[in-house]
CSV table of C-alpha atoms and ligand atoms in Angstrom, one decimal:
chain,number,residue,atom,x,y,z
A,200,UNK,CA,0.0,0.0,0.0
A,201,UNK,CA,1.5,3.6,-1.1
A,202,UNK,CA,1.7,6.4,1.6
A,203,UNK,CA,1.7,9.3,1.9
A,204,UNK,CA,4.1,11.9,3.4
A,205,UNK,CA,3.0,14.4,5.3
A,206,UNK,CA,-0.2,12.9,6.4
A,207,UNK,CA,-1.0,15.6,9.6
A,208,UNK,CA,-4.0,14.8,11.5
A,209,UNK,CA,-6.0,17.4,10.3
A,210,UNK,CA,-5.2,16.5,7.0
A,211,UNK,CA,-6.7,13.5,7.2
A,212,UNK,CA,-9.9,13.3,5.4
A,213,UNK,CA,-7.9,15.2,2.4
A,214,UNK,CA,-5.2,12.4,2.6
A,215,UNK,CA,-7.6,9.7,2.7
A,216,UNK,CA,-9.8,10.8,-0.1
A,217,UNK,CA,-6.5,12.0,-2.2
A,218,UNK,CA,-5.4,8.1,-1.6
A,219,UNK,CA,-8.8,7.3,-2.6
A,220,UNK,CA,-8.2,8.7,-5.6
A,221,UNK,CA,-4.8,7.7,-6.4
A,222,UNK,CA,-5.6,3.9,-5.6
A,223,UNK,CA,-8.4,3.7,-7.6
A,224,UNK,CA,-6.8,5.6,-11.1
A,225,UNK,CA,-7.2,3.8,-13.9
A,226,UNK,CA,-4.2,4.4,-15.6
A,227,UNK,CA,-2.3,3.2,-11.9
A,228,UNK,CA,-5.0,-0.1,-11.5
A,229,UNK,CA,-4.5,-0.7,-15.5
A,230,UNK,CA,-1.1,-1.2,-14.8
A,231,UNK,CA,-1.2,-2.8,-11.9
A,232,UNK,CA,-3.9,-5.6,-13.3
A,233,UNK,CA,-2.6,-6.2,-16.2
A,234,UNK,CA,-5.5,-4.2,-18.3
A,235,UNK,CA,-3.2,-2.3,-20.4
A,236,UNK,CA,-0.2,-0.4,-21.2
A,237,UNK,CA,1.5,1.5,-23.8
A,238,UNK,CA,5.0,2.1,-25.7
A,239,UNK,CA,6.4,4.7,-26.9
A,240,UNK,CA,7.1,3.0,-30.2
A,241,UNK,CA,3.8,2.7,-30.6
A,242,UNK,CA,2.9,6.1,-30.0
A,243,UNK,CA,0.8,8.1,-27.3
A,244,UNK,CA,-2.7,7.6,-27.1
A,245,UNK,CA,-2.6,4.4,-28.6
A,246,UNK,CA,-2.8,1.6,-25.8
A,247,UNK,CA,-2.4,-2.2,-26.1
A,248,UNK,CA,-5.0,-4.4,-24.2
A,249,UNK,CA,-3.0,-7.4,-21.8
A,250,UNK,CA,-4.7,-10.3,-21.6
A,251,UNK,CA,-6.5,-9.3,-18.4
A,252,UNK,CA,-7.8,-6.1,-19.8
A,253,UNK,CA,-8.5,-8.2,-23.4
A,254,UNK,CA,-10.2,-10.8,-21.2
A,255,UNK,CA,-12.8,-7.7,-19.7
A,256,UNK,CA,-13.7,-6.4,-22.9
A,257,UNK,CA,-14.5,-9.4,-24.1
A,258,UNK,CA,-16.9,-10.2,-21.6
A,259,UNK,CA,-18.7,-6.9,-21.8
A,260,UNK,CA,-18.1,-6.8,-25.6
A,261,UNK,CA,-20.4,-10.3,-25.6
A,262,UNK,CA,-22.7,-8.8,-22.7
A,263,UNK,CA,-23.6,-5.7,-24.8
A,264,UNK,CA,-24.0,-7.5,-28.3
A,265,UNK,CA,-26.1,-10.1,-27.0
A,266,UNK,CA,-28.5,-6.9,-24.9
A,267,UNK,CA,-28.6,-5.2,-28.4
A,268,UNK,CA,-29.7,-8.8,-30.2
A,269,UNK,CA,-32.3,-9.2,-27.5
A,270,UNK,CA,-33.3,-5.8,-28.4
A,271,UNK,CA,-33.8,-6.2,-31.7
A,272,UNK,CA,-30.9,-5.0,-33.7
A,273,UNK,CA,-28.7,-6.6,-36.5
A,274,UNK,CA,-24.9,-6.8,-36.6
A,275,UNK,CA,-22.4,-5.7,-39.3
A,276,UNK,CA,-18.9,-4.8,-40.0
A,277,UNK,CA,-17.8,-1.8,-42.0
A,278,UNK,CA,-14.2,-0.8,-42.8
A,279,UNK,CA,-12.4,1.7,-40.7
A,280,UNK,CA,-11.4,4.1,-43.2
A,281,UNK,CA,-13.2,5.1,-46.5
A,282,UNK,CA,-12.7,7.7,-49.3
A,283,UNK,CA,-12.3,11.4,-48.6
A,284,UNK,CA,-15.3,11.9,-50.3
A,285,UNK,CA,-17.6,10.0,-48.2
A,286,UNK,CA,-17.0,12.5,-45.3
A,287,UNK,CA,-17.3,15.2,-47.7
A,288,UNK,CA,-20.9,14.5,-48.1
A,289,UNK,CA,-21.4,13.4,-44.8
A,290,UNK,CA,-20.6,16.6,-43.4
A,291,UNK,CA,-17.4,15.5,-41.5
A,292,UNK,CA,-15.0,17.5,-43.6
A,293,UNK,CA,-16.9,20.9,-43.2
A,294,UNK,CA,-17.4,20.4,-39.8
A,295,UNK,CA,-15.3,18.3,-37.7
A,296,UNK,CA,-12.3,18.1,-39.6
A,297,UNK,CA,-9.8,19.6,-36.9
A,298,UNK,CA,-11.0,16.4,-35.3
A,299,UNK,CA,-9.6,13.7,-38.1
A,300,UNK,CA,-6.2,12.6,-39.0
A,301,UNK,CA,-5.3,13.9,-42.4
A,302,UNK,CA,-6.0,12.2,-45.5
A,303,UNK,CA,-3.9,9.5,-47.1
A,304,UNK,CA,-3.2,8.9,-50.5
A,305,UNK,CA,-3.3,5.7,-52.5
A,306,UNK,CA,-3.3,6.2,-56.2
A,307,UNK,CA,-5.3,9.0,-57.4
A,308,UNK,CA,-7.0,8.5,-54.5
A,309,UNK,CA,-7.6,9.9,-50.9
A,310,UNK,CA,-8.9,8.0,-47.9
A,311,UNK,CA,-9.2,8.9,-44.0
A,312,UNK,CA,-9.3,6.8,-40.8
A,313,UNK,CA,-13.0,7.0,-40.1
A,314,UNK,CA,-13.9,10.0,-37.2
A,315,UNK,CA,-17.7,8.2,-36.8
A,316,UNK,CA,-19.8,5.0,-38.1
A,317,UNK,CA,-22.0,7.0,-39.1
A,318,UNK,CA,-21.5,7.9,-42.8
A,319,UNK,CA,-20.7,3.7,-43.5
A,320,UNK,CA,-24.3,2.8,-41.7
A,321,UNK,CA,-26.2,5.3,-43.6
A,322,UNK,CA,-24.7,3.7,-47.1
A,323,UNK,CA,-25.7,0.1,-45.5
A,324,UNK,CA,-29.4,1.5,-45.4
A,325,UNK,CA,-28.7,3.2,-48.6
A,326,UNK,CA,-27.8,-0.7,-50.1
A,327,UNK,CA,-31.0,-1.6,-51.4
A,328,UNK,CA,-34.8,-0.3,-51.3
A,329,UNK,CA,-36.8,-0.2,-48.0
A,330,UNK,CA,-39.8,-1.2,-47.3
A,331,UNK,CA,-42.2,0.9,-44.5
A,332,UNK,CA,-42.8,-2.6,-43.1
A,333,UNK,CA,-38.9,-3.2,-42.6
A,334,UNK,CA,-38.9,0.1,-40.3
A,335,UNK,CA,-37.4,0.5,-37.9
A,336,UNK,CA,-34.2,-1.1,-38.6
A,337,UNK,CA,-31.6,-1.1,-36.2
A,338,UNK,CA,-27.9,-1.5,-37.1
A,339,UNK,CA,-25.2,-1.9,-34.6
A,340,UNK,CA,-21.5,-2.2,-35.3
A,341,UNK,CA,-18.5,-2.7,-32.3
A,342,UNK,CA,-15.8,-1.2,-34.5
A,343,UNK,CA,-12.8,1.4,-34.6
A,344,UNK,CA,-12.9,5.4,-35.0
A,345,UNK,CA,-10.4,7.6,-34.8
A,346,UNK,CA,-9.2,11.5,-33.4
A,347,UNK,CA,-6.6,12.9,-34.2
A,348,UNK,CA,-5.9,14.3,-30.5
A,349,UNK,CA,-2.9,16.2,-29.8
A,350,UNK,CA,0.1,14.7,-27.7
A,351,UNK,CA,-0.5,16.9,-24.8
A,352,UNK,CA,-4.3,15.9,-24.0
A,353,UNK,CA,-3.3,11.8,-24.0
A,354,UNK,CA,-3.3,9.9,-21.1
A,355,UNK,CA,-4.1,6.0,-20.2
A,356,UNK,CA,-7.7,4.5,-21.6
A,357,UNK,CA,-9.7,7.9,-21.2
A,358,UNK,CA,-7.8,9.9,-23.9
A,359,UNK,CA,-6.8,8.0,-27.0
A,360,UNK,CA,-6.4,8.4,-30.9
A,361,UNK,CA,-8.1,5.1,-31.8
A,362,UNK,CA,-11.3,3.8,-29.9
A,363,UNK,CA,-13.1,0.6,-30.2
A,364,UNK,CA,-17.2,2.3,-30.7
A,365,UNK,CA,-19.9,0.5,-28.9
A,366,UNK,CA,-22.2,2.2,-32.0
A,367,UNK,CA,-25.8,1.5,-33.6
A,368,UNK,CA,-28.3,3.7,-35.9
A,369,UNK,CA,-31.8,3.0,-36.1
A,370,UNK,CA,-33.4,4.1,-39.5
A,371,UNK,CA,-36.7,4.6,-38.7
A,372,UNK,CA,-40.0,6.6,-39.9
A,373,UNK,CA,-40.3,10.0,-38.4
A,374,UNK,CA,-42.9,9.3,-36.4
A,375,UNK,CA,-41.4,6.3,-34.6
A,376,UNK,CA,-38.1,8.2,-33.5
A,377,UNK,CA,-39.5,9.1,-30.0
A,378,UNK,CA,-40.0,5.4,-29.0
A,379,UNK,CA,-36.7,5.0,-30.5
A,380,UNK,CA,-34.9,6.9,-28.7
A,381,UNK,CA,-37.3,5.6,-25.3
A,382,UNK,CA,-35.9,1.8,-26.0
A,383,UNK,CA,-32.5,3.4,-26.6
A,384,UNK,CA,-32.6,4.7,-23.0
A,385,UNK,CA,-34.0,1.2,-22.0
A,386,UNK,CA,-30.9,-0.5,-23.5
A,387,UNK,CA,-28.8,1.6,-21.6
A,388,UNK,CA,-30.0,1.8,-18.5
A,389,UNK,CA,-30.1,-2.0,-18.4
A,390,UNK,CA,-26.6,-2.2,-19.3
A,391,UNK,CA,-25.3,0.1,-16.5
A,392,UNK,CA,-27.6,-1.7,-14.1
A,393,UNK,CA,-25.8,-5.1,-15.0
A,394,UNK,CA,-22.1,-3.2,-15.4
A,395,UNK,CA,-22.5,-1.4,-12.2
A,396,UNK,CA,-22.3,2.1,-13.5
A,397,UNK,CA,-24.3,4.7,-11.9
A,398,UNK,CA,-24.6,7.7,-14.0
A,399,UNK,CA,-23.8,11.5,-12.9
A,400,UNK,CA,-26.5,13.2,-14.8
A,401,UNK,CA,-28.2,13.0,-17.9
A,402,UNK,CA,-27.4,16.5,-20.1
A,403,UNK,CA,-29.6,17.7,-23.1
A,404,UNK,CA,-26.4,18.7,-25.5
A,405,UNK,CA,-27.6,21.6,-27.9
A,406,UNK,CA,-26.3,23.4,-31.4
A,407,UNK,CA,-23.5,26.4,-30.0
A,408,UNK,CA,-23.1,29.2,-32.3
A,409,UNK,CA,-20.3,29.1,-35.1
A,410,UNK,CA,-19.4,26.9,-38.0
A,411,UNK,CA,-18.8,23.5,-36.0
A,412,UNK,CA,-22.9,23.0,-36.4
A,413,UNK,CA,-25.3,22.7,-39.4
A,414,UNK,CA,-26.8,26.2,-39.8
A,415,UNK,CA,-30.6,25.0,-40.3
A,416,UNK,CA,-32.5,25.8,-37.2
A,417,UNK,CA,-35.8,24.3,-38.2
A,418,UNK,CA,-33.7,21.0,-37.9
A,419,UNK,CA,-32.6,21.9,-34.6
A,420,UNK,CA,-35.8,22.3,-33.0
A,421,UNK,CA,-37.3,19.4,-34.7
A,422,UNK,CA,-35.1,17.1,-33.4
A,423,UNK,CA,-34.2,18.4,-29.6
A,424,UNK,CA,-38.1,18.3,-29.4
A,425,UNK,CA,-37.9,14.9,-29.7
A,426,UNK,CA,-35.4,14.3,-27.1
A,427,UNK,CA,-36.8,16.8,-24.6
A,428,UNK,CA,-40.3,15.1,-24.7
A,429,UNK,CA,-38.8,11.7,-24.2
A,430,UNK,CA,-36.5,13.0,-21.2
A,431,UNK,CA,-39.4,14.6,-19.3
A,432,UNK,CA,-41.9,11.6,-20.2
A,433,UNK,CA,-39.7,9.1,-18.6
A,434,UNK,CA,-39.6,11.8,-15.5
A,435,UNK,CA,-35.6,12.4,-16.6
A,436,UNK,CA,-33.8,15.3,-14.5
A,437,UNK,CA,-31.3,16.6,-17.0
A,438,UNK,CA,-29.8,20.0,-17.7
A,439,UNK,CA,-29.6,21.3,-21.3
A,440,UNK,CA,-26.7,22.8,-22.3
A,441,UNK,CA,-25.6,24.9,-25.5
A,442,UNK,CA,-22.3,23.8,-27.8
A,443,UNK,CA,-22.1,20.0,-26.4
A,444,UNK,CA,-23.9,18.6,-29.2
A,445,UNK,CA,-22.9,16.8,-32.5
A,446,UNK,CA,-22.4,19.2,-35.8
A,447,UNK,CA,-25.6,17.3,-36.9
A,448,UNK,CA,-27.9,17.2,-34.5
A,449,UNK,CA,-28.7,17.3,-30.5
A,450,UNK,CA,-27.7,14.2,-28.2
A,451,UNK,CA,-29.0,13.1,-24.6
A,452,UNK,CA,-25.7,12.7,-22.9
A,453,UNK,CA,-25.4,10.4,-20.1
A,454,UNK,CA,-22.5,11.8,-17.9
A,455,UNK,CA,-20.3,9.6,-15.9
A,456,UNK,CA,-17.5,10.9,-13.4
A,457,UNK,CA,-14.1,9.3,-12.2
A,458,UNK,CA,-13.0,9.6,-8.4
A,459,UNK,CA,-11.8,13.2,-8.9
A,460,UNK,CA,-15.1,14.1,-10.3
A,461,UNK,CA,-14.2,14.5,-13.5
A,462,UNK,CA,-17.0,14.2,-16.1
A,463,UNK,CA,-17.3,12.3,-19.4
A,464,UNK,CA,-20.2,11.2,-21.6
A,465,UNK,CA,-20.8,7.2,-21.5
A,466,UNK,CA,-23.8,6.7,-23.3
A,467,UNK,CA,-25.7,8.8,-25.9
A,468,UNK,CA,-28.8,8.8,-27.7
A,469,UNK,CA,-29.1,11.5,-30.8
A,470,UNK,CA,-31.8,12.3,-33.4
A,471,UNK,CA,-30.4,13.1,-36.7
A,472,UNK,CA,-32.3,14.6,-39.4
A,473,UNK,CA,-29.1,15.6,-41.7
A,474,UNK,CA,-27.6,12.7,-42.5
A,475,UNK,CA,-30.4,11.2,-43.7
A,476,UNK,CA,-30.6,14.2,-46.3
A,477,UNK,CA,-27.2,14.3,-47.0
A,478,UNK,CA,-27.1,10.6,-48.5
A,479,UNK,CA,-30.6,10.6,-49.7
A,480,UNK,CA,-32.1,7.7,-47.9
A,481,UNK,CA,-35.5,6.5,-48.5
A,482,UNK,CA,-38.0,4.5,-48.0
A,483,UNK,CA,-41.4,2.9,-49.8
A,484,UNK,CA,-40.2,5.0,-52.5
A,485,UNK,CA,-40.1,8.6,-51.4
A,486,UNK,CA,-40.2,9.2,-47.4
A,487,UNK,CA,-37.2,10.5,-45.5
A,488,UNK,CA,-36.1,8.1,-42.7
A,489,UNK,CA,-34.7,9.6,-39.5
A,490,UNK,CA,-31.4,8.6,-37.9
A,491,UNK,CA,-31.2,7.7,-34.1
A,492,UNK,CA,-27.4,7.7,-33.4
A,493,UNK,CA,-27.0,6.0,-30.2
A,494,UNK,CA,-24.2,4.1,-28.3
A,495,UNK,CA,-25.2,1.9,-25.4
A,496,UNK,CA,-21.8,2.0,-23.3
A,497,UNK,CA,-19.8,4.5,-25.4
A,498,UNK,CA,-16.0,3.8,-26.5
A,499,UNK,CA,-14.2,0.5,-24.7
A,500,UNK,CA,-11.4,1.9,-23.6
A,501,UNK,CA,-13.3,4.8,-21.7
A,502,UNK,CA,-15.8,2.0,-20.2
A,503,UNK,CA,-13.1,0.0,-19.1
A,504,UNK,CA,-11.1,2.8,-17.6
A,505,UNK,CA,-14.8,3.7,-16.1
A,506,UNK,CA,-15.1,0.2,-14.6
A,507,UNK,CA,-11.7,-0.3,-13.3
A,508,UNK,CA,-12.3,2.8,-11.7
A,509,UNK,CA,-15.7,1.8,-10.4
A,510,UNK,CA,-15.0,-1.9,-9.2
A,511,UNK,CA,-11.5,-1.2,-7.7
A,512,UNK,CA,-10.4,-4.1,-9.5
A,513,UNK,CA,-12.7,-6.3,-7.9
A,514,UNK,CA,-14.8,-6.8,-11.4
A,515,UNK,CA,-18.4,-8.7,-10.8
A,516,UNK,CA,-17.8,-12.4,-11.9
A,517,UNK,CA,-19.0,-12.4,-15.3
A,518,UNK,CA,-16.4,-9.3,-16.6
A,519,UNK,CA,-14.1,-10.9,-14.2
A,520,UNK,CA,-10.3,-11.0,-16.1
A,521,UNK,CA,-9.7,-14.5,-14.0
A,522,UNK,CA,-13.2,-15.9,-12.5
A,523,UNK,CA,-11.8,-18.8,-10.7
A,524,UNK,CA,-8.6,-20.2,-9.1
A,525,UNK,CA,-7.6,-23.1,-7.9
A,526,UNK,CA,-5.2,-23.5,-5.3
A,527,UNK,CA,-4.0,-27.2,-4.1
A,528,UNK,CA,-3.3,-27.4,-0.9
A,529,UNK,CA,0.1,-29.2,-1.3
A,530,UNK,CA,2.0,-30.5,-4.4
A,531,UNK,CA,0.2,-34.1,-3.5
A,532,UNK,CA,-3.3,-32.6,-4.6
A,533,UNK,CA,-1.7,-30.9,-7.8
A,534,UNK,CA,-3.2,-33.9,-10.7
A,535,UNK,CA,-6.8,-33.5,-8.7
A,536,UNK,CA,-6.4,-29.6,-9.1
A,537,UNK,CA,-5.1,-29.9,-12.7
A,538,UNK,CA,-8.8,-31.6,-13.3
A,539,UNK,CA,-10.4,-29.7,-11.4
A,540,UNK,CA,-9.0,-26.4,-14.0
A,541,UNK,CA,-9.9,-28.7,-16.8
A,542,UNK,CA,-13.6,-28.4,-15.8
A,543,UNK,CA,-13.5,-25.3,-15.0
A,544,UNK,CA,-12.2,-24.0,-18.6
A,545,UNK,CA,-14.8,-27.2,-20.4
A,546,UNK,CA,-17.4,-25.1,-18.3
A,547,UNK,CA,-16.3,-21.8,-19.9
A,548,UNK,CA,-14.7,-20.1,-16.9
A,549,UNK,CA,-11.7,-18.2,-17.3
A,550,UNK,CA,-9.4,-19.9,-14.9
A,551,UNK,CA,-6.1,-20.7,-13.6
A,552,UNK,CA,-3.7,-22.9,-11.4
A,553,UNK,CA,-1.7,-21.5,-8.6
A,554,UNK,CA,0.1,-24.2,-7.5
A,555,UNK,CA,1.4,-24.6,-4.0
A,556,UNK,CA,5.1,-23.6,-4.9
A,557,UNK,CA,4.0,-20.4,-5.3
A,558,UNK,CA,3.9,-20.2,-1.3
A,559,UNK,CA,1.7,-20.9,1.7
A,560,UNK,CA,-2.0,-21.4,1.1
A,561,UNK,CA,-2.9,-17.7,3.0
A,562,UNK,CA,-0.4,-16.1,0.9
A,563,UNK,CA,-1.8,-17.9,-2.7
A,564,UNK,CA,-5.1,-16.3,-1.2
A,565,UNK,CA,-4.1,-13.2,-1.0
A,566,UNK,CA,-2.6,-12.9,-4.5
A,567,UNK,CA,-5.7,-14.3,-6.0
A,568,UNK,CA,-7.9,-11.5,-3.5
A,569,UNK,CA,-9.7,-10.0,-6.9
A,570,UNK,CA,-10.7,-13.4,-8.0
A,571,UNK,CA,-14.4,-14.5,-7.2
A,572,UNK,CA,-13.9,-17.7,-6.6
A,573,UNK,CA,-11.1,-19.4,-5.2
A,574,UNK,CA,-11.0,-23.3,-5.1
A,575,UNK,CA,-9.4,-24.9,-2.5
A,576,UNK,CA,-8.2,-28.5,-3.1
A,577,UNK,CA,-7.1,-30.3,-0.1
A,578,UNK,CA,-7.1,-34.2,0.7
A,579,UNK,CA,-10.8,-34.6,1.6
A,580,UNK,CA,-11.5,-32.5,-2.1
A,581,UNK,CA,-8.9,-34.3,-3.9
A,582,UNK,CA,-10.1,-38.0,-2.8
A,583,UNK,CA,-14.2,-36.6,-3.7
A,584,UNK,CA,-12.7,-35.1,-7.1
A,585,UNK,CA,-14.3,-32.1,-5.9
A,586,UNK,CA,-13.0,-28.6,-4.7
A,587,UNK,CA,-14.2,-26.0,-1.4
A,588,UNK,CA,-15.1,-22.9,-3.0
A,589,UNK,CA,-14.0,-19.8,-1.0
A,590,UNK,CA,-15.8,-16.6,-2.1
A,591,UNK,CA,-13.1,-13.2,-2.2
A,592,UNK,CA,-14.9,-11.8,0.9
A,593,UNK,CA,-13.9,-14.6,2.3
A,594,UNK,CA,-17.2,-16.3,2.7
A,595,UNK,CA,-17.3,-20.2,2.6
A,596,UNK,CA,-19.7,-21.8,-0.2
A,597,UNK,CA,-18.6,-25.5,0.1
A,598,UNK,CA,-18.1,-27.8,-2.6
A,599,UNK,CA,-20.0,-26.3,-5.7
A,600,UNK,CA,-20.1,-28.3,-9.2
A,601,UNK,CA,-18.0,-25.8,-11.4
A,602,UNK,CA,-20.9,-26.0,-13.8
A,603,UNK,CA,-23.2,-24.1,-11.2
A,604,UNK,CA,-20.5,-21.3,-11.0
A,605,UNK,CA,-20.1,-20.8,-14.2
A,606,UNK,CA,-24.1,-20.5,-14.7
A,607,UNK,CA,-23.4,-17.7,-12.2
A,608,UNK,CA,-20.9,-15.7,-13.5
A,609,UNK,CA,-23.1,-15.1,-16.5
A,610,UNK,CA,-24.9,-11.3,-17.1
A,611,UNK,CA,-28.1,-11.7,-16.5
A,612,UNK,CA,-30.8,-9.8,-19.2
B,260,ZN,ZN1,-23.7,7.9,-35.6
């Protein structure tokens, strides 16, 4: 444990809460877990994921496409950069091009690292005619966008030049987009409930003044009333607030905050009706779609950061990096705790051996603290080919089958 110098007595509450703070950083935790890290080679802003940290975002990865199957929408994969072009008529380049790594050229041609998913969902739509009947249709993606941040701003999983997008668009007929944007909400709340995120506040982000938003103020109103009703109709407290919202449209922000208080957005919901304009989608013929941009959990790399932050380390079983250990009590027990990790991996745990060389039983414990479930194999377990399960807060839950853990340590929906 770190301390700190010059720790007075009336200092204290200041010293605990700064330790507080400095114990549960991300970027310190990250390292300390074995989340991530990041080389210089590389370059900043750019982080790799270590298997612990690969081994979260897979699990929440699976937990959020599986909510977004559940709730209705379809899966695809677009590439991460496209043609100059494409962002031209998007509205990118006039309006958020500070925000994009400069163009690359490859023949006569220039492409860009993608700022948004947006502009490659809205030529998925555009693919083929639509029907009214096939309204709304709900796309999602889990793929990379990119920012071309400045050195000075980087720092750990919170400030990066490439993030993984938890992102979806709903194409949908205007007057659906309120319900829309309702089940959008539902979606996310749901998902913080099972991730343990509770959210700072909810923030109604509006057009600023200047060339960074579409000059069309009918558009504006149309859509924020859209958001506004469905905020104060599920009883919503939020605060609106001028210049926070995309160049195309308004968002619902919900706001998280790290130890220090710090805010960030998480989740969004956002009505769009520029996009659809700018590419010309249609449907039964002649109608306008509207766009509902809307991610459930936001970038990866912040949510992680976020939960790591959140959890202490101590992720819920399911996200858990390392579920289950299993710790023989001497080197005699070591072929019954070798099967007993064999069932736990055929039952889809993510698990490991800690084998008694590694030190004294109380001291294999204490590594393994974080883990949920720690099973102890001893000469009574070893002879019933079974194992004593010992929970991280040190409660005892006797011998369970590994199959009824690892129904456990599954989200629930
Ligand atoms: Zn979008």
């Amino acid at each position: 444990m770190p301390c700190f110098p010059g720790g007075r007595p009336g200092a204290r509450s200041f010293a605990l809460s700064r330790e507080r703070l400095i114990m549960n950083d991300h970027r310190r935790l990250g390292r300390e877990l074995g989340i991530f890290d990041t080389d210089p080679l590389i370059g900043s802003g750019l982080p790799y994921w270590l298997p612990a940290g690969a081994a979260v975002r897979k699990a929440v990865e699976d937990y959020v496409h599986e909510l977004e199957r559940r709730g209705g929408y379809l899966h695809v994969n677009s590439p991460v950069l496209g043609k100059r072009e494409l962002y031209e008529r998007s509205g990118h380049w006039a309006h958020y091009a500070d925000d994009m790594f400069p163009p690359m050229r490859v023949g006569g041609e220039e492409f860009v690292l993608r700022p948004s998913l947006c502009p490659h969902h809205a030529l998925i739509y555009r693919s083929r005619g639509r029907g009214r009947r096939e309204l709304p249709l709900r796309i999602a993606e889990l793929g990379g966008m990119y920012r071309s941040e400045l050195s000075g701003v980087l720092g750990g999983l919170t400030r990066v030049r490439a993030i993984q997008l938890n992102d979806g668009h709903v194409f949908c007929a205007p007057e659906q987009a309120a319900a829309e944007v309702s089940a959008a909400l539902d979606l996310i709340e749901a998902a913080h409930a099972q991730l343990g995120i509770s959210a700072a506040r909810h923030r109604l982000s509006l057009r600023g003044d200047g060339a960074k938003f579409v000059d069309d103020p009918g558009m504006w109103e149309r859509s924020e009333a859209v958001l506004r009703a469905v905020l104060k109709e599920r009883g919503r407290d939020f605060d609106e607030e001028r210049g926070e919202g995309a160049f195309y449209g308004p968002k619902i922000d919900i706001q998280i905050a790290d130890p220090a208080g710090r805010e960030a957005t998480l989740s969004t919901v956002q009505v769009d009706y520029f996009q659809p304009e700018r590419f010309d989608l249609r449907y039964a013929g002649g109608d306008r779609p509207v766009m509902v941009h809307r991610s459930v959990v936001g970038g990866i790399e912040r949510l992680v950061a976020h939960l790591v932050e959140v959890h202490g380390g101590a992720f819920p079983a399911w996200m858990a990096p390392v579920q289950a250990v299993v710790l023989p009590v001497s080197d005699a027990e070591l072929p019954a705790a070798e099967d007993v990790l064999r069932r736990c991996l055929a039952a889809g745990l993510r698990a490991e051996l800690a084998p008694a060389d590694r030190g004294s039983l109380g001291a294999r414990i204490r590594a393994h603290r974080l883990v949920p479930y720690q099973l102890v194999v001893g000469p009574r377990e070893a002879a019933g080919s079974g194992a004593s399960v010992r929970l991280r807060d040190g409660r005892q839950a006797g011998d369970v089958p590994v199959e009824r853990l690892a129904a456990e340590a599954r989200p629930l929906f």
